[in-house]
Coordinates of N, CA and C in Angstrom, one line a residue:
X3 N -70.8 28.4 0.8 CA -69.6 28.4 1.7 C -69.6 29.7 2.5
X4 N -69.3 29.5 3.8 CA -69.3 30.7 4.7 C -67.8 31.2 4.8
X5 N -67.7 32.5 4.8 CA -66.4 33.0 5.1 C -66.2 33.2 6.6
X6 N -65.1 33.6 7.1 CA -64.9 33.7 8.6 C -65.6 34.8 9.2
X7 N -66.3 35.7 8.5 CA -67.0 36.8 9.1 C -68.5 36.5 9.1
X8 N -68.9 35.3 8.6 CA -70.3 35.0 8.6 C -70.6 34.0 9.8
X9 N -71.9 33.9 10.1 CA -72.3 33.1 11.2 C -72.6 33.8 12.5
X10 N -72.8 33.1 13.6 CA -73.2 33.8 14.8 C -72.2 34.7 15.4
X11 N -70.9 34.5 15.3 CA -69.9 35.4 15.8 C -69.4 36.4 14.9
X12 N -70.2 36.7 13.8 CA -69.7 37.6 12.8 C -70.0 39.1 13.0
X13 N -70.3 39.5 14.2 CA -70.6 40.9 14.5 C -69.4 41.7 14.5
X14 N -69.5 43.0 14.2 CA -68.5 44.0 14.3 C -68.3 44.3 15.8
X15 N -67.1 44.2 16.3 CA -66.8 44.6 17.7 C -66.8 46.1 17.9
X16 N -67.1 46.5 19.1 CA -66.9 47.9 19.5 C -65.6 47.9 20.4
X17 N -64.7 48.8 20.1 CA -63.4 48.8 20.8 C -63.1 50.1 21.4
X18 N -62.4 50.1 22.5 CA -61.8 51.3 23.1 C -60.3 51.1 22.9
X19 N -59.7 52.0 22.1 CA -58.3 51.9 21.8 C -57.5 52.6 22.8
X20 N -56.5 51.9 23.4 CA -55.6 52.4 24.4 C -54.2 52.4 23.9
X21 N -53.3 52.9 24.7 CA -51.9 52.9 24.3 C -51.3 51.5 24.4
X22 N -51.0 50.9 23.3 CA -50.5 49.5 23.3 C -51.4 48.4 23.5
X23 N -52.7 48.7 23.6 CA -53.7 47.7 23.9 C -55.1 48.2 23.5
X24 N -56.1 47.3 23.5 CA -57.4 47.8 23.3 C -58.4 47.0 24.2
X25 N -59.5 47.6 24.4 CA -60.5 46.9 25.3 C -61.8 46.7 24.5
X26 N -62.3 45.5 24.4 CA -63.5 45.2 23.7 C -64.7 45.7 24.6
X27 N -65.5 46.6 24.1 CA -66.6 47.1 24.9 C -67.9 46.4 24.4
X28 N -67.9 45.9 23.2 CA -69.1 45.1 22.7 C -68.5 44.0 21.9
X29 N -68.8 42.7 22.2 CA -68.2 41.6 21.6 C -68.5 41.5 20.0
X30 N -67.5 41.0 19.4 CA -67.6 40.8 17.9 C -66.3 40.1 17.5
X31 N -66.2 39.8 16.2 CA -65.0 39.1 15.7 C -64.1 40.0 14.9
X32 N -64.5 41.2 14.5 CA -63.7 42.1 13.7 C -64.1 43.6 13.9
X33 N -63.3 44.5 13.4 CA -63.5 45.9 13.3 C -63.3 46.3 11.9
X34 N -63.8 47.5 11.5 CA -63.6 48.0 10.1 C -62.5 49.1 10.1
X35 N -61.6 49.0 9.1 CA -60.6 50.0 9.0 C -61.3 51.3 8.7
X36 N -60.8 52.3 9.5 CA -61.4 53.7 9.4 C -61.2 54.3 8.0
X37 N -60.2 53.9 7.3 CA -59.8 54.5 6.0 C -60.4 53.7 4.8
X38 N -60.2 52.4 4.8 CA -60.5 51.5 3.7 C -61.9 50.8 3.8
X39 N -62.4 50.7 5.1 CA -63.6 50.0 5.3 C -63.5 48.5 5.3
X40 N -62.3 48.0 5.2 CA -62.0 46.6 5.2 C -62.2 46.0 6.6
X41 N -62.7 44.8 6.7 CA -62.8 44.1 7.9 C -61.4 43.6 8.4
X42 N -61.2 43.8 9.7 CA -59.9 43.4 10.3 C -60.3 42.5 11.5
X43 N -59.9 41.2 11.4 CA -60.2 40.3 12.5 C -59.4 40.8 13.8
X44 N -60.1 40.7 14.9 CA -59.5 41.2 16.1 C -58.1 40.6 16.4
X45 N -57.9 39.3 16.1 CA -56.6 38.7 16.3 C -55.5 39.2 15.4
X46 N -55.9 40.0 14.4 CA -54.9 40.6 13.4 C -54.8 42.1 13.6
X47 N -55.6 42.7 14.5 CA -55.6 44.2 14.7 C -54.3 44.6 15.4
X48 N -53.5 45.5 14.7 CA -52.2 45.9 15.2 C -52.0 47.4 15.2
X49 N -52.8 48.1 14.4 CA -52.7 49.5 14.2 C -53.9 50.3 14.5
X50 N -53.8 51.4 15.3 CA -55.0 52.2 15.6 C -54.5 53.5 16.1
X51 N -55.4 54.5 16.2 CA -55.1 55.8 16.8 C -55.9 55.9 18.1
X52 N -55.2 56.2 19.2 CA -55.8 56.4 20.5 C -56.6 57.7 20.4
X53 N -55.9 58.7 19.9 CA -56.5 60.1 19.8 C -57.8 60.1 19.0
X54 N -57.9 59.4 17.9 CA -59.1 59.4 17.0 C -60.0 58.2 17.3
X55 N -59.5 57.2 18.0 CA -60.2 56.0 18.3 C -60.6 55.3 17.0
X56 N -59.6 55.1 16.1 CA -59.8 54.5 14.8 C -58.9 53.3 14.6
X57 N -59.4 52.2 14.0 CA -58.5 51.1 13.6 C -58.0 51.3 12.2
X58 N -56.8 50.7 11.9 CA -56.3 50.7 10.5 C -55.8 49.3 10.1
X59 N -56.0 49.0 8.8 CA -55.6 47.7 8.2 C -54.1 47.4 8.4
X60 N -53.3 48.4 8.2 CA -51.8 48.1 8.3 C -51.1 49.4 8.5
X61 N -49.8 49.3 8.6 CA -48.9 50.5 8.9 C -49.0 51.6 7.8
X62 N -49.1 51.2 6.6 CA -49.1 52.2 5.5 C -50.4 53.0 5.6
X63 N -51.5 52.3 5.8 CA -52.8 53.0 5.9 C -52.8 54.0 7.2
X64 N -52.2 53.5 8.3 CA -52.1 54.3 9.5 C -51.3 55.5 9.2
X65 N -50.1 55.4 8.6 CA -49.3 56.5 8.3 C -50.0 57.5 7.3
X66 N -50.6 57.0 6.3 CA -51.3 57.9 5.4 C -52.4 58.7 6.1
X67 N -53.1 58.1 7.0 CA -54.2 58.7 7.8 C -53.6 59.8 8.7
X68 N -52.4 59.5 9.3 CA -51.8 60.4 10.2 C -51.3 61.7 9.4
X69 N -50.8 61.5 8.2 CA -50.3 62.6 7.4 C -51.5 63.4 6.9
X70 N -52.6 62.7 6.5 CA -53.8 63.4 6.1 C -54.4 64.3 7.2
X71 N -54.3 63.8 8.4 CA -54.8 64.6 9.6 C -53.9 65.6 10.1
X72 N -52.6 65.5 9.7 CA -51.6 66.5 10.2 C -50.7 66.8 9.0
X73 N -51.2 67.7 8.1 CA -50.4 68.1 6.9 C -49.0 68.6 7.1
X74 N -48.7 69.1 8.3 CA -47.4 69.6 8.6 C -46.4 68.5 8.6
X75 N -46.8 67.3 8.8 CA -45.9 66.1 8.7 C -45.3 65.9 7.3
X76 N -45.9 66.5 6.3 CA -45.4 66.4 4.9 C -44.1 67.2 4.7
X77 N -44.0 68.3 5.5 CA -42.9 69.2 5.4 C -41.6 68.5 5.9
X78 N -40.6 68.6 5.1 CA -39.3 68.1 5.5 C -38.5 69.1 6.4
X79 N -37.9 68.7 7.4 CA -37.2 69.6 8.3 C -35.7 69.5 8.0

């Protein structure tokens, strides 16, 4: 049985992440989460960092990565 990432269209895409959108620079069906390494189908990709050009599986992973990269965000004001 093949999963949806197998077969001729199962390549990892190369993406340029923009504000509110992304541009596919090399065709594929998925990208890998920069934190977890999980495959994210392009039609389910909703979270990424423009500054770091990284995709994320979900909002929680995106927030955790942002806090890791900017420790001052942990401080309460």
